């Protein structure tokens, strides 16, 4: 920018000046009234303030509204102070910064380095404001507001300061906005339009910085970096990986890892969002689309049981990228790398047509009518007790309800969801939910993780635990196989033996449990698959009773589920009969169930696979019914806290695929056991009968504590250690297993862990 | 009709281009204070797999250094420890040495890399046994530091931040060392005797001729006298003896109450 404008000004001042003065002909031709030849920006004070003359007495402006819904909670009235922002009095709690005070007053201060969830750096200087009686403009993000402070954000001094800072920031910033992926959603671009000057004075060469390799997810163009250090602070504070740093000094300063190192964090994708410029962008999304071409659909993530709020950006029928949506109670404003980058799995390995396996073992596409007729006939030819239905990880509540209703009408109650193990305890909701809630972790001072590795099972829960630890120095104890934590923890043991010791009060950890005020016990859902799970759950409950973990005001006993469908399946009662198993099944209905071990299915069993991906179970299926993925349908998912949320369709379905519950509804009619719901509202009415909490969107129905009702288990306990539930964080379900990006991640990143 | 105007315009544009051209070259060459890049490239003599540890004698010194700081702020000792590691290593810091420091102060290695790259007196490439640093800040520059550097570079046959073939000398530039009254000056960091015999001496009031003499004396193992090299001066006093303060200074008149 600097060079071009300098050149333009030089030509303008001398060459054209001479042309004007030498010849009247040139003067006429090149006069400013002929716009086609030369145009430049003319600065006239009248144009800058068009209202100044027309409106001599300014109207009193409307009362300020806080920026972005900024909330002020003044807990103690004596701690409130009053400051004046542009003349308006604002009441804020003591300890707020000037920038936060301005936000409460409804004045948005430009900023690059300040981020509300990161520590304050104060190094970009963009947030300079004028404070009365202060000799210089102050960096509002780092300055605590003092009582009676008179803050001025709109004065010539503040404007000039911002303009100057902007000019410095743009000095070394390349002019590659047209080829930059951040273009259109770039803080620097926006703020230079709003607060910058129309010209710069920099005529030197811009610097260039070598790009760093941070792995397959984050693309770096370090020349664009403005050294705000948001990524460094994010990595060390939130992600808990001390890899990034600020190297060098002065104009040679650069962000980097010094030694060649990939960013091995499950939250690394978030640095793309917090980077205010195009220095860190998404590698899979590079040069794919412009952000203004994309249609955003706010929906729910289904790759783990947390139900992170996301926005799917799509162009036509294609999902282009996934971004986080703010939800303070669940994922704040972060999402895991799996959530963010698994979207290319939605385009690969998709099932688009109903298919039947012929006698030669090959699949052959058929019409829906034929496919459903074959399934209905096979179901009718099977004894009701030999009909089994299994629901997969990614199923929504509607389809689970429909499948259970359908199989019940066929005379079978052998329907369950994968991952829940044998005899899941679905009677008491508090036995399978994260009772403390994710945001409730903030009050905890001791965590006991039993057979759970939240870093890979639920990265957002792990981020919240880490946040609590940073804020309150809470302690973490862990029972399970040695694993990678990104915070300090005490490894008590590997198996159930340690758990029994604690339950019997023989373990040294008991003293810290008893002294903790708000202890949290998290049981990993991986133990559901163990044969001795009832005893383990009993032991955990004994610990909970003994450590006063469950109290009326503090519910500290939690189960961390693994799959998006798990909580809703237990709420809807998709639990197997005591003696049911797939070993005796003659008709097996798999609704997106890919993680079931199908080796024990009898060879003559008829297997229906209904799902959206040609994954593991398709190899055994006799018939395939294509269904829509979570990005293509509206469906209710209940997260591990018991919070029901609904997805929204972002893109059309692939090929001839249909929504899961519609397929079962159609099948029921062909099979002659008509299910009485024809639309989403009707099936939700049916859900309301079974589990009304699933229709209370975005609300957590608190489970009633009644652990006393439960029978005691004193069965045998296995000596074997707890297993690692999630072997490969990047590939856990049909969508992520089909994703190329996830495959790259597991090849490069998991290996190093 | 347009041709004279267009011709003049294009000539003017050419002038502007020429105006910019030399400044580009200058700005590139003027930035060479640091001895290395701000990122690491593995090489046979500098990679994280080379084992490195402090010597037993230095481990005692580490204890002494750490005792200066509160035990929960061990990371405060990072600069003295990097300095110690640099002396032990012979004037420069390998990645392994920085990792060893990180282990002692119990921080992530990147936090040590940040410090080591920030300070230009931590060398991250090999230097000679005698690392000669020429002050390039304004007072020394006015008094002829460029000629001194040129003389050194020409005498040793190296470029800036390059080590002589025998590994004995290297020449670098640094910022003001506070010797402006005796400008120009050079500093000799002597890494030839390890961290025990490490010295960091100033040679002030040097001339192009004198620096070469100093270099040759160092090569022979002699110890040239430190401080000012001008025989007419004592420390930072004026040449040829005092020009003022010859007698007992007169007391200020307001204090001489009898004189009032």
mmCIF file with all atom_site columns, N, CA and C in Angstrom, chain A residues 1 39 57 69 100 122 209 227 245 397 448 479 483 514 517 539 602 662 694 713:
data_model
loop_
_atom_site.group_PDB
_atom_site.id
_atom_site.type_symbol
_atom_site.label_atom_id
_atom_site.label_alt_id
_atom_site.label_comp_id
_atom_site.label_asym_id
_atom_site.label_entity_id
_atom_site.label_seq_id
_atom_site.pdbx_PDB_ins_code
_atom_site.Cartn_x
_atom_site.Cartn_y
_atom_site.Cartn_z
_atom_site.occupancy
_atom_site.B_iso_or_equiv
_atom_site.pdbx_formal_charge
_atom_site.auth_seq_id
_atom_site.auth_comp_id
_atom_site.auth_asym_id
_atom_site.auth_atom_id
_atom_site.pdbx_PDB_model_num
ATOM 1  N N  . UNK A 1 1   ? 0.843   -1.190  0.000   1.00 0.00 ? 1   UNK A N  1
ATOM 2  C CA . UNK A 1 1   ? 0.000   0.000   0.000   1.00 0.00 ? 1   UNK A CA 1
ATOM 3  C C  . UNK A 1 1   ? 0.885   1.250   0.000   1.00 0.00 ? 1   UNK A C  1
ATOM 4  N N  . UNK A 1 39  ? -8.176  9.580   -11.077 1.00 0.00 ? 39  UNK A N  1
ATOM 5  C CA . UNK A 1 39  ? -9.058  9.855   -9.937  1.00 0.00 ? 39  UNK A CA 1
ATOM 6  C C  . UNK A 1 39  ? -8.287  9.620   -8.678  1.00 0.00 ? 39  UNK A C  1
ATOM 7  N N  . UNK A 1 57  ? -27.186 21.499  17.265  1.00 0.00 ? 57  UNK A N  1
ATOM 8  C CA . UNK A 1 57  ? -27.390 20.983  18.613  1.00 0.00 ? 57  UNK A CA 1
ATOM 9  C C  . UNK A 1 57  ? -27.557 19.470  18.536  1.00 0.00 ? 57  UNK A C  1
ATOM 10 N N  . UNK A 1 69  ? -24.227 -8.561  23.606  1.00 0.00 ? 69  UNK A N  1
ATOM 11 C CA . UNK A 1 69  ? -24.893 -9.151  24.767  1.00 0.00 ? 69  UNK A CA 1
ATOM 12 C C  . UNK A 1 69  ? -24.004 -9.266  25.991  1.00 0.00 ? 69  UNK A C  1
ATOM 13 N N  . UNK A 1 100 ? -13.639 -3.558  28.862  1.00 0.00 ? 100 UNK A N  1
ATOM 14 C CA . UNK A 1 100 ? -14.885 -4.218  29.254  1.00 0.00 ? 100 UNK A CA 1
ATOM 15 C C  . UNK A 1 100 ? -15.931 -3.186  29.650  1.00 0.00 ? 100 UNK A C  1
ATOM 16 N N  . UNK A 1 122 ? -1.836  -7.103  25.718  1.00 0.00 ? 122 UNK A N  1
ATOM 17 C CA . UNK A 1 122 ? -1.658  -5.662  25.555  1.00 0.00 ? 122 UNK A CA 1
ATOM 18 C C  . UNK A 1 122 ? -0.572  -5.292  24.572  1.00 0.00 ? 122 UNK A C  1
ATOM 19 N N  . UNK A 1 209 ? 8.477   -13.780 6.274   1.00 0.00 ? 209 UNK A N  1
ATOM 20 C CA . UNK A 1 209 ? 8.768   -14.749 7.325   1.00 0.00 ? 209 UNK A CA 1
ATOM 21 C C  . UNK A 1 209 ? 8.533   -16.144 6.767   1.00 0.00 ? 209 UNK A C  1
ATOM 22 N N  . UNK A 1 227 ? 1.683   -10.507 15.048  1.00 0.00 ? 227 UNK A N  1
ATOM 23 C CA . UNK A 1 227 ? 2.251   -10.742 16.383  1.00 0.00 ? 227 UNK A CA 1
ATOM 24 C C  . UNK A 1 227 ? 1.291   -10.381 17.514  1.00 0.00 ? 227 UNK A C  1
ATOM 25 N N  . UNK A 1 245 ? 5.593   -20.240 20.368  1.00 0.00 ? 245 UNK A N  1
ATOM 26 C CA . UNK A 1 245 ? 6.219   -19.166 21.116  1.00 0.00 ? 245 UNK A CA 1
ATOM 27 C C  . UNK A 1 245 ? 6.529   -17.997 20.213  1.00 0.00 ? 245 UNK A C  1
ATOM 28 N N  . UNK A 1 397 ? -32.879 -39.083 18.058  1.00 0.00 ? 397 UNK A N  1
ATOM 29 C CA . UNK A 1 397 ? -33.901 -39.657 18.933  1.00 0.00 ? 397 UNK A CA 1
ATOM 30 C C  . UNK A 1 397 ? -35.111 -40.143 18.141  1.00 0.00 ? 397 UNK A C  1
ATOM 31 N N  . UNK A 1 448 ? -11.991 -36.888 40.155  1.00 0.00 ? 448 UNK A N  1
ATOM 32 C CA . UNK A 1 448 ? -11.532 -38.272 40.134  1.00 0.00 ? 448 UNK A CA 1
ATOM 33 C C  . UNK A 1 448 ? -12.045 -38.886 38.838  1.00 0.00 ? 448 UNK A C  1
ATOM 34 N N  . UNK A 1 479 ? -7.764  -42.986 37.487  1.00 0.00 ? 479 UNK A N  1
ATOM 35 C CA . UNK A 1 479 ? -7.601  -44.440 37.536  1.00 0.00 ? 479 UNK A CA 1
ATOM 36 C C  . UNK A 1 479 ? -7.844  -44.952 36.121  1.00 0.00 ? 479 UNK A C  1
ATOM 37 N N  . UNK A 1 483 ? -1.984  -42.504 30.279  1.00 0.00 ? 483 UNK A N  1
ATOM 38 C CA . UNK A 1 483 ? -2.397  -41.785 29.082  1.00 0.00 ? 483 UNK A CA 1
ATOM 39 C C  . UNK A 1 483 ? -1.899  -40.359 29.157  1.00 0.00 ? 483 UNK A C  1
ATOM 40 N N  . UNK A 1 514 ? -12.040 -36.573 51.084  1.00 0.00 ? 514 UNK A N  1
ATOM 41 C CA . UNK A 1 514 ? -12.881 -36.115 52.195  1.00 0.00 ? 514 UNK A CA 1
ATOM 42 C C  . UNK A 1 514 ? -12.706 -34.629 52.454  1.00 0.00 ? 514 UNK A C  1
ATOM 43 N N  . UNK A 1 517 ? -14.190 -29.816 48.908  1.00 0.00 ? 517 UNK A N  1
ATOM 44 C CA . UNK A 1 517 ? -15.497 -29.210 49.137  1.00 0.00 ? 517 UNK A CA 1
ATOM 45 C C  . UNK A 1 517 ? -16.495 -29.649 48.062  1.00 0.00 ? 517 UNK A C  1
ATOM 46 N N  . UNK A 1 539 ? -19.074 -49.583 43.309  1.00 0.00 ? 539 UNK A N  1
ATOM 47 C CA . UNK A 1 539 ? -17.903 -49.078 44.027  1.00 0.00 ? 539 UNK A CA 1
ATOM 48 C C  . UNK A 1 539 ? -17.816 -47.567 43.891  1.00 0.00 ? 539 UNK A C  1
ATOM 49 N N  . UNK A 1 602 ? -25.133 -65.340 13.354  1.00 0.00 ? 602 UNK A N  1
ATOM 50 C CA . UNK A 1 602 ? -25.208 -66.596 12.590  1.00 0.00 ? 602 UNK A CA 1
ATOM 51 C C  . UNK A 1 602 ? -25.142 -66.330 11.089  1.00 0.00 ? 602 UNK A C  1
ATOM 52 N N  . UNK A 1 662 ? -38.083 -41.900 8.584   1.00 0.00 ? 662 UNK A N  1
ATOM 53 C CA . UNK A 1 662 ? -39.016 -42.030 7.459   1.00 0.00 ? 662 UNK A CA 1
ATOM 54 C C  . UNK A 1 662 ? -38.897 -43.399 6.822   1.00 0.00 ? 662 UNK A C  1
ATOM 55 N N  . UNK A 1 694 ? -36.689 -34.928 26.157  1.00 0.00 ? 694 UNK A N  1
ATOM 56 C CA . UNK A 1 694 ? -36.017 -34.794 24.869  1.00 0.00 ? 694 UNK A CA 1
ATOM 57 C C  . UNK A 1 694 ? -36.597 -33.653 24.040  1.00 0.00 ? 694 UNK A C  1
ATOM 58 N N  . UNK A 1 713 ? -24.742 -54.021 44.401  1.00 0.00 ? 713 UNK A N  1
ATOM 59 C CA . UNK A 1 713 ? -24.135 -55.134 43.680  1.00 0.00 ? 713 UNK A CA 1
ATOM 60 C C  . UNK A 1 713 ? -22.875 -55.539 44.411  1.00 0.00 ? 713 UNK A C  1
#
